[in-house]
mmCIF file of N, CA and C and ligand atoms in Angstrom:
data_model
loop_
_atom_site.group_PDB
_atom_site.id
_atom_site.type_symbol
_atom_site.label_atom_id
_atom_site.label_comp_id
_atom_site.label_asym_id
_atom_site.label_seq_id
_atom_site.Cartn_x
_atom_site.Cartn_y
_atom_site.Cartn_z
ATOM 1 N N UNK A 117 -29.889 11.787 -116.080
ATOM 2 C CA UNK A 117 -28.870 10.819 -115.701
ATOM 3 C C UNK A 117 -27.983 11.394 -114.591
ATOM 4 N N UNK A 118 -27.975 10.666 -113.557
ATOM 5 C CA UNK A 118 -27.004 10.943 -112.149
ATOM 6 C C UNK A 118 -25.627 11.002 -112.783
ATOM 7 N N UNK A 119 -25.045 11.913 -112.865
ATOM 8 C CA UNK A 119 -23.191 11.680 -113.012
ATOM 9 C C UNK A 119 -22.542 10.803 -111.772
ATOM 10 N N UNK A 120 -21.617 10.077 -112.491
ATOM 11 C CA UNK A 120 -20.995 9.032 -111.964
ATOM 12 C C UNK A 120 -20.424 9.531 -110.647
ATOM 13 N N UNK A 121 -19.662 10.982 -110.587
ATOM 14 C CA UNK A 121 -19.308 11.531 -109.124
ATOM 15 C C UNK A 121 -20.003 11.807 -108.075
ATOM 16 N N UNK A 122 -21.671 11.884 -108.550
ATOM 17 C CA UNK A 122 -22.402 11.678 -107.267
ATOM 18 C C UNK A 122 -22.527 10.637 -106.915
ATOM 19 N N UNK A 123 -22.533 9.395 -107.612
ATOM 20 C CA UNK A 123 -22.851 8.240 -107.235
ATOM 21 C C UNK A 123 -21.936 8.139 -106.139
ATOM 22 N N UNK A 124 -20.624 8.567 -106.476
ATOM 23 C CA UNK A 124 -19.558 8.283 -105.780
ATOM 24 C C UNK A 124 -19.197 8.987 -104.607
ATOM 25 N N UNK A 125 -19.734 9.834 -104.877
ATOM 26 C CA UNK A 125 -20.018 10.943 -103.124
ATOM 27 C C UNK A 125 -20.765 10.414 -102.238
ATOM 28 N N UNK A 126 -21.752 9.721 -102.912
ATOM 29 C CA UNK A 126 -22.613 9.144 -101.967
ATOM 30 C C UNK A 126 -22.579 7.983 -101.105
ATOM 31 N N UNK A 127 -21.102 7.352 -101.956
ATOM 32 C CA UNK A 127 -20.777 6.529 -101.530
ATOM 33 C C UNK A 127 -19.957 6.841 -99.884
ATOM 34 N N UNK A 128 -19.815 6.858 -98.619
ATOM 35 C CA UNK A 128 -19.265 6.700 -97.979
ATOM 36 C C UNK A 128 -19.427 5.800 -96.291
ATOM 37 N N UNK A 129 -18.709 5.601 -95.651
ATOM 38 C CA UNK A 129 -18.046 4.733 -94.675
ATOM 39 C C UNK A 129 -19.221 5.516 -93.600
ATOM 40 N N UNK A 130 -19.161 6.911 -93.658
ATOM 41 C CA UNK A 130 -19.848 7.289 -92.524
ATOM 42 C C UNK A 130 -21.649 6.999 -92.538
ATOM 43 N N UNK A 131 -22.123 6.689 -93.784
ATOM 44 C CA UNK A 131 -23.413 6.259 -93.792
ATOM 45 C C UNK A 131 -23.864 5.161 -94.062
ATOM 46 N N UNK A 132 -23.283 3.936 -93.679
ATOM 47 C CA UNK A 132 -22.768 3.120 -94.472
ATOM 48 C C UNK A 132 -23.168 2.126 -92.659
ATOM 49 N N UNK A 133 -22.630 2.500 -91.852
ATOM 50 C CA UNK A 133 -23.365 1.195 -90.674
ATOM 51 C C UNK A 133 -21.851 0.308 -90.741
ATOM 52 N N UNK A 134 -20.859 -0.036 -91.452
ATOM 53 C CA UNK A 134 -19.988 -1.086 -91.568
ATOM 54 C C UNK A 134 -20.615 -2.061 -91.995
ATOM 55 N N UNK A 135 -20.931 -1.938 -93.302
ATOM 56 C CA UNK A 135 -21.808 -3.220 -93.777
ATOM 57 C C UNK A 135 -20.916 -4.282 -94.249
ATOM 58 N N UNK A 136 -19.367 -4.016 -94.505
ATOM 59 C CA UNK A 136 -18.141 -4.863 -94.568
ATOM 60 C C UNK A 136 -17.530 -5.303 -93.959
ATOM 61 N N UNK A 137 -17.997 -5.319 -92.454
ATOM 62 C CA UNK A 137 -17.669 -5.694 -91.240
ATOM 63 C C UNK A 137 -18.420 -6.853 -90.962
ATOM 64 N N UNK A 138 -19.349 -7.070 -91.977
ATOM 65 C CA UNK A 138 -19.919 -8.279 -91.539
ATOM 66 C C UNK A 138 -19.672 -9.574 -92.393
ATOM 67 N N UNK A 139 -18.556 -9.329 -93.325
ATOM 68 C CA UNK A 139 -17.900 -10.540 -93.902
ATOM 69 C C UNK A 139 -17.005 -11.203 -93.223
ATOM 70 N N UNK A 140 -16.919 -12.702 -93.526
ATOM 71 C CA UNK A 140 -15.878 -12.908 -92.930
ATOM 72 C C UNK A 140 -14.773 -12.122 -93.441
ATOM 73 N N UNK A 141 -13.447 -12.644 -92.870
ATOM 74 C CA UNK A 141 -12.539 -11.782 -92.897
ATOM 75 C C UNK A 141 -11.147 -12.610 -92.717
ATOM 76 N N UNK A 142 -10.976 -13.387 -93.158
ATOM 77 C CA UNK A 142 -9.441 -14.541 -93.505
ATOM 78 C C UNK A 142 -8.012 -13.592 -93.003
ATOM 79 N N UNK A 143 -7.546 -14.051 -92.169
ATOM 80 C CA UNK A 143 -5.878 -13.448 -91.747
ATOM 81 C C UNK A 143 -4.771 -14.115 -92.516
ATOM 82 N N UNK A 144 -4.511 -13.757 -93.483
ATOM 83 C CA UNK A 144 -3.171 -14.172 -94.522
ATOM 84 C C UNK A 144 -1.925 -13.703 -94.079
ATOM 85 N N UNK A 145 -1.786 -12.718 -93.753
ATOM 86 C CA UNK A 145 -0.791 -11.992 -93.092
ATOM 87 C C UNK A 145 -0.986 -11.464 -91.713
ATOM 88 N N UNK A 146 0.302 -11.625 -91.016
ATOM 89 C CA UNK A 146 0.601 -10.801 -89.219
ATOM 90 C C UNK A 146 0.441 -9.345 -89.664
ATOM 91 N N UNK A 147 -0.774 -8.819 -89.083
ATOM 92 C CA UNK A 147 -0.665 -7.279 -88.904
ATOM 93 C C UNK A 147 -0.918 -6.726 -87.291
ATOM 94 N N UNK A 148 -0.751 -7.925 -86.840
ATOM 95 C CA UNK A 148 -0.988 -7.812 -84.991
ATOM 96 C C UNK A 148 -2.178 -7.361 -84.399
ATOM 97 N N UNK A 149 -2.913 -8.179 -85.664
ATOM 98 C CA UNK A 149 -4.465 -8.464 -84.467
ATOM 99 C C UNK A 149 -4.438 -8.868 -83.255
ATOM 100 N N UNK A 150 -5.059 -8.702 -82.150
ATOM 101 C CA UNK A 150 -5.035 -8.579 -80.910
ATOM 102 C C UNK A 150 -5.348 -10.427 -80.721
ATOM 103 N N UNK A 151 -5.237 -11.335 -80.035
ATOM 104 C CA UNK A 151 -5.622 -12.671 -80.229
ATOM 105 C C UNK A 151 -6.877 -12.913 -79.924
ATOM 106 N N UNK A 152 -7.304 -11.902 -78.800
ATOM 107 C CA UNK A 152 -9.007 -12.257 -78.653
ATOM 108 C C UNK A 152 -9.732 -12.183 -79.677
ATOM 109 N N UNK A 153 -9.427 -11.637 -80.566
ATOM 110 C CA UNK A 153 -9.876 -11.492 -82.165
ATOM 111 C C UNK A 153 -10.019 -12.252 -83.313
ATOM 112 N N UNK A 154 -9.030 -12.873 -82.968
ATOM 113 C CA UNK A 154 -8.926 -14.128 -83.634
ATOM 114 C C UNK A 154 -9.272 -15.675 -83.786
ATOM 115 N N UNK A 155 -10.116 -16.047 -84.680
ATOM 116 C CA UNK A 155 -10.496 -17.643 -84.628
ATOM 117 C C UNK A 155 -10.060 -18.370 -85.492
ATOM 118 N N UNK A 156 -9.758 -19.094 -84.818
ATOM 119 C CA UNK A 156 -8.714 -20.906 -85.426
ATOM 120 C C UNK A 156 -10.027 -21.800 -85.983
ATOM 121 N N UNK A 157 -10.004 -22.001 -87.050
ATOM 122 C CA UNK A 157 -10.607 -23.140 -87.399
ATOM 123 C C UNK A 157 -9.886 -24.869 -87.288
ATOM 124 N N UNK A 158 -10.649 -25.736 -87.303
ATOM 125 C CA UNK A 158 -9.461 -27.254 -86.967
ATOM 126 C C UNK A 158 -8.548 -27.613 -87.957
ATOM 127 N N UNK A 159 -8.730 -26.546 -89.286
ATOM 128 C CA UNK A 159 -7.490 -27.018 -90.331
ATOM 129 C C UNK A 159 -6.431 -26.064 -90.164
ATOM 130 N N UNK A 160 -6.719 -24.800 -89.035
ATOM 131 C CA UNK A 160 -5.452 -24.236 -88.749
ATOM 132 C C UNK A 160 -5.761 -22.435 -89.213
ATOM 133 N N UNK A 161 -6.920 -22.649 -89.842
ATOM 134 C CA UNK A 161 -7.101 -21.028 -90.631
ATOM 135 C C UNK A 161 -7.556 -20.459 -89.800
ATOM 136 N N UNK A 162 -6.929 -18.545 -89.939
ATOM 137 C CA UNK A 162 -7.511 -17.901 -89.200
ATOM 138 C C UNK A 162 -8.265 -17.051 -89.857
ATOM 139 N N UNK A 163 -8.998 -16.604 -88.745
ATOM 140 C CA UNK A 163 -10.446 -15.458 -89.443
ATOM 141 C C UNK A 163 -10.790 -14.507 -88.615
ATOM 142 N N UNK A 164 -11.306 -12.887 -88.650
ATOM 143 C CA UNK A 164 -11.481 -12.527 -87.495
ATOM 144 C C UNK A 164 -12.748 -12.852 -86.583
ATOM 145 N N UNK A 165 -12.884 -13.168 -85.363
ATOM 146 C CA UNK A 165 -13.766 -13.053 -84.320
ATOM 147 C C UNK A 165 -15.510 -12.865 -84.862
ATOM 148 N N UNK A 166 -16.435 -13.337 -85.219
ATOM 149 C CA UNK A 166 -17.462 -12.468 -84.948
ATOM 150 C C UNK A 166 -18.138 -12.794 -83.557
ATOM 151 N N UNK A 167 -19.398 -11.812 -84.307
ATOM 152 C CA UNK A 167 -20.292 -11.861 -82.705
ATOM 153 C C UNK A 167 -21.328 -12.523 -83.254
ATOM 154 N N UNK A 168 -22.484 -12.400 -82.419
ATOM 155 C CA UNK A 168 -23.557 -13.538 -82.365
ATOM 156 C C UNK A 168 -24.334 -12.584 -83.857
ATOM 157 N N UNK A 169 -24.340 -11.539 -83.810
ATOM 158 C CA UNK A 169 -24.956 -10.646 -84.963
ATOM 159 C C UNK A 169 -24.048 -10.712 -86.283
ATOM 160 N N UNK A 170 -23.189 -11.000 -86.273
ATOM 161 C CA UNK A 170 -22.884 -10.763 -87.089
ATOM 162 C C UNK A 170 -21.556 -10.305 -87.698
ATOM 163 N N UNK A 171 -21.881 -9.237 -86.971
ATOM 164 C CA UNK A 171 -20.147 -8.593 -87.108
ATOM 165 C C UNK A 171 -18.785 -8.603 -86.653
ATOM 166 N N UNK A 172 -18.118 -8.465 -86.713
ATOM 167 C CA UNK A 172 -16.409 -8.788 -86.931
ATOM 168 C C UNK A 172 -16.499 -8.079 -85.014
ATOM 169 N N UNK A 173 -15.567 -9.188 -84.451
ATOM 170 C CA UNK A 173 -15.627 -8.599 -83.004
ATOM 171 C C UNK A 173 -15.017 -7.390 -82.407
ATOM 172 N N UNK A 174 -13.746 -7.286 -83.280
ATOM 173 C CA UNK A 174 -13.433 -5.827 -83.204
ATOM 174 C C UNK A 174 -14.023 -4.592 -83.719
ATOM 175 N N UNK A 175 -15.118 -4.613 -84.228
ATOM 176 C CA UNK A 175 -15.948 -3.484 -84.439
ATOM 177 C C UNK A 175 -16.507 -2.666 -83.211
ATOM 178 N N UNK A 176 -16.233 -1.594 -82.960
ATOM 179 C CA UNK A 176 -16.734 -0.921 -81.976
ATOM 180 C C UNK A 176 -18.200 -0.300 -82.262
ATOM 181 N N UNK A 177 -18.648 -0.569 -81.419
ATOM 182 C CA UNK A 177 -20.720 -0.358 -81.725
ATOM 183 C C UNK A 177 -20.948 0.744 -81.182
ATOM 184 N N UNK A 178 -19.652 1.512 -80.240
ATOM 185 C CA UNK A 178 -20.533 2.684 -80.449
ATOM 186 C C UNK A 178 -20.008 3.987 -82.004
ATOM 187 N N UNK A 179 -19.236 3.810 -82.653
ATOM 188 C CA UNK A 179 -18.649 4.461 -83.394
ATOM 189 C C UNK A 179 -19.170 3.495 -84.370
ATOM 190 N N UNK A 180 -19.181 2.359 -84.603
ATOM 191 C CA UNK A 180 -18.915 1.812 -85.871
ATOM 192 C C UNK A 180 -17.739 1.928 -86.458
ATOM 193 N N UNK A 181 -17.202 1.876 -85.864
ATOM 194 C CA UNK A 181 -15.780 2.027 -86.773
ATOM 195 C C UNK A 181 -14.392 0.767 -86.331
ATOM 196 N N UNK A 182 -13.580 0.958 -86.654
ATOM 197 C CA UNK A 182 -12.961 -0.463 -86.407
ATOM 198 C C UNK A 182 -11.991 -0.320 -85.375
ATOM 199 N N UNK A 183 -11.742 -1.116 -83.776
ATOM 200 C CA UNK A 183 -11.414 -0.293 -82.736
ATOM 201 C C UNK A 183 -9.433 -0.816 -82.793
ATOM 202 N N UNK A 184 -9.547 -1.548 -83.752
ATOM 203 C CA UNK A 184 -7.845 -2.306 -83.908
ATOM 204 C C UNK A 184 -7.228 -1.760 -85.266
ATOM 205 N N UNK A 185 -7.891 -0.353 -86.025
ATOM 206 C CA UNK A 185 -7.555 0.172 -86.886
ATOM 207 C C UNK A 185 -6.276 0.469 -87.541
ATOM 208 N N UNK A 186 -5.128 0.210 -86.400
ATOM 209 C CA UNK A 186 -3.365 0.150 -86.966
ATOM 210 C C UNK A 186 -3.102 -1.559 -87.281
ATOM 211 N N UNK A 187 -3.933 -2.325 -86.583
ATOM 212 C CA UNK A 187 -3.353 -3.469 -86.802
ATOM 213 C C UNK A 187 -4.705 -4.003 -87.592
ATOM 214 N N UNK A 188 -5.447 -3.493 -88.344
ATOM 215 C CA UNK A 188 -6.310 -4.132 -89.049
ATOM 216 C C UNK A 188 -6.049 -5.229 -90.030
ATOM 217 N N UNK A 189 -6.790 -6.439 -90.157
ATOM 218 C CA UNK A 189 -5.952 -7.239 -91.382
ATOM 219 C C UNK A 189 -5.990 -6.975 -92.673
ATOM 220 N N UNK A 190 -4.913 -7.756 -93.380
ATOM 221 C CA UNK A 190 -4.854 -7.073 -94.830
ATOM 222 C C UNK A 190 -6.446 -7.012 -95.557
ATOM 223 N N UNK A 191 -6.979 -7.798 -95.865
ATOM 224 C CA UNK A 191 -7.898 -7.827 -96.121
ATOM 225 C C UNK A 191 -8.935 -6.464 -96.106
ATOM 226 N N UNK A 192 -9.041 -5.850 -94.793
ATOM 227 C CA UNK A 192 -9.771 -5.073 -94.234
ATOM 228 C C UNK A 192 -9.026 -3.932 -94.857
ATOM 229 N N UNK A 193 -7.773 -3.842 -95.106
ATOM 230 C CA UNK A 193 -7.075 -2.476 -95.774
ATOM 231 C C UNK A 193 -7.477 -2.405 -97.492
ATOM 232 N N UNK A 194 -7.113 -3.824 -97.919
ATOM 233 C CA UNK A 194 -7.430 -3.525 -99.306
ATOM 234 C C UNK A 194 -8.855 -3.267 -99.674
ATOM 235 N N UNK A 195 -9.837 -3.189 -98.962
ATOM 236 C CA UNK A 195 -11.197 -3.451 -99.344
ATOM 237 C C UNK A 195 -11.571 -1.789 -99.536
ATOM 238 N N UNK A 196 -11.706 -1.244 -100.647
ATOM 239 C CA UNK A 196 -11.808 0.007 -101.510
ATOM 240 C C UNK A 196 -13.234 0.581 -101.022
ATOM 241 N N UNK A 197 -13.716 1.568 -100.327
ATOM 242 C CA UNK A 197 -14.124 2.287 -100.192
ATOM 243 C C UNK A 197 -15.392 2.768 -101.560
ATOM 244 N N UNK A 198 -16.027 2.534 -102.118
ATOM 245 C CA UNK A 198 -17.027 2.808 -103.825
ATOM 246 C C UNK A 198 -16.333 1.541 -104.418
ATOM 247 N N UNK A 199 -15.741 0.762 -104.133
ATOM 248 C CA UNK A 199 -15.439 -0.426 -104.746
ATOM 249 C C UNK A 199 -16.044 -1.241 -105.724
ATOM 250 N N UNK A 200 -16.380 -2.196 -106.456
ATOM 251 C CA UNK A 200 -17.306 -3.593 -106.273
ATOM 252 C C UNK A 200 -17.837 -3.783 -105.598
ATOM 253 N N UNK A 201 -17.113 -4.563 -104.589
ATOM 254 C CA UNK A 201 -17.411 -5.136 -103.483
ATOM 255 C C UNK A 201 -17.950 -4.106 -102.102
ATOM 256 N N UNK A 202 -17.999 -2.820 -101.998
ATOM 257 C CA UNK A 202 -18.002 -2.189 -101.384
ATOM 258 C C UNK A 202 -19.767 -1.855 -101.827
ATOM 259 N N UNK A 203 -19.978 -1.726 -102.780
ATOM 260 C CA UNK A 203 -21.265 -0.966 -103.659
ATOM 261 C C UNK A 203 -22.393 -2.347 -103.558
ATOM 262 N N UNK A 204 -21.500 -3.050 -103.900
ATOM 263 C CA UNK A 204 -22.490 -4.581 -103.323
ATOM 264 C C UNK A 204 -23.011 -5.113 -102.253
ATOM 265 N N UNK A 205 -21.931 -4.550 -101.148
ATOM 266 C CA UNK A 205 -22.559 -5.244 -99.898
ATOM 267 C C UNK A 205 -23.437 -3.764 -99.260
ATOM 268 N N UNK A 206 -23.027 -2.587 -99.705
ATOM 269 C CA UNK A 206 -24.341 -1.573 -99.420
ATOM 270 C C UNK A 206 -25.726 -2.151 -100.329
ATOM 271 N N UNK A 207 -25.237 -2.493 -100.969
ATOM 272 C CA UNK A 207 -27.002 -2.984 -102.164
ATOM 273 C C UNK A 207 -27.489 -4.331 -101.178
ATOM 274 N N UNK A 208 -26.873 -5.134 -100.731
ATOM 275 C CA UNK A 208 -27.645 -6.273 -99.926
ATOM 276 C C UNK A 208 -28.712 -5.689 -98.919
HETATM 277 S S1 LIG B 168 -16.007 0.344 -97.231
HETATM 278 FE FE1 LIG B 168 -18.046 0.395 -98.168
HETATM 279 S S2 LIG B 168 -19.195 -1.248 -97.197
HETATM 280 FE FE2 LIG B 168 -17.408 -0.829 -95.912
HETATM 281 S S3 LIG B 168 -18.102 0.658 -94.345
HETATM 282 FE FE3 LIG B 168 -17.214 1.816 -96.049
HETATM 283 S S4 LIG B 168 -18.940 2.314 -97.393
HETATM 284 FE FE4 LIG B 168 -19.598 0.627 -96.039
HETATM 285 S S1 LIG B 169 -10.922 -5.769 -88.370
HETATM 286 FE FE1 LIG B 169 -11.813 -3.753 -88.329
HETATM 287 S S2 LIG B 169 -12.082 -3.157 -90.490
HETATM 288 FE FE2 LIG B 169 -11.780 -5.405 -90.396
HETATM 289 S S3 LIG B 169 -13.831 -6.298 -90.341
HETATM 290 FE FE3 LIG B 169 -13.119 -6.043 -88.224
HETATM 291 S S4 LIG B 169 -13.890 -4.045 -87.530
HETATM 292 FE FE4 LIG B 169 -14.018 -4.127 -89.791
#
């Protein structure tokens, strides 16, 4: 039986591609996303940007990593690292 702390080592961001970058991503709160980033739907909601692939437009492709990282939205902060949701969208 694998102990639960490897599972969890194994878990990380750097091998990982940003596979949570490809959810949408709802703006509830001003954390001063940049506006090119941002899309209005016609009932007024915002969401961040994607691209034709997929991913969130502020993702930088050559790092993978997220290039608006101080003003990231809430969303994108609370999203836990070995999470649920984190362990799930690596399993897709
Ligand atoms: S939080 Fe999880 S899904 Fe997102 S990049 Fe890091 S390891 Fe991947
Ligand atoms: S804002 Fe940054 S952390 Fe959030 S989905 Fe886009 S690239 Fe990923």
């Amino acid at each position: 039986m694998i102990a639960l702390q490897t599972i969890e080592a194994a878990v990380s961001c750097n091998t990982c591609a940003a596979k949570c970058c490809r959810l949408e991503v709802m703006l509830i709160t001003d954390t001063g996303v940049p506006l090119r980033f941002i899309q209005t739907d016609d009932w007024g909601s915002e969401t961040m940007a994607r691209s034709d692939d997929g991913w969130c437009a502020a993702l930088d492709r050559s790092t993978m990593g997220c290039s608006i990282y101080e003003n990231r939205p809430l969303i994108c902060r609370e999203f836990e690292m070995g999470g649920p949701d984190c362990i799930e969208e690596r399993a897709a």
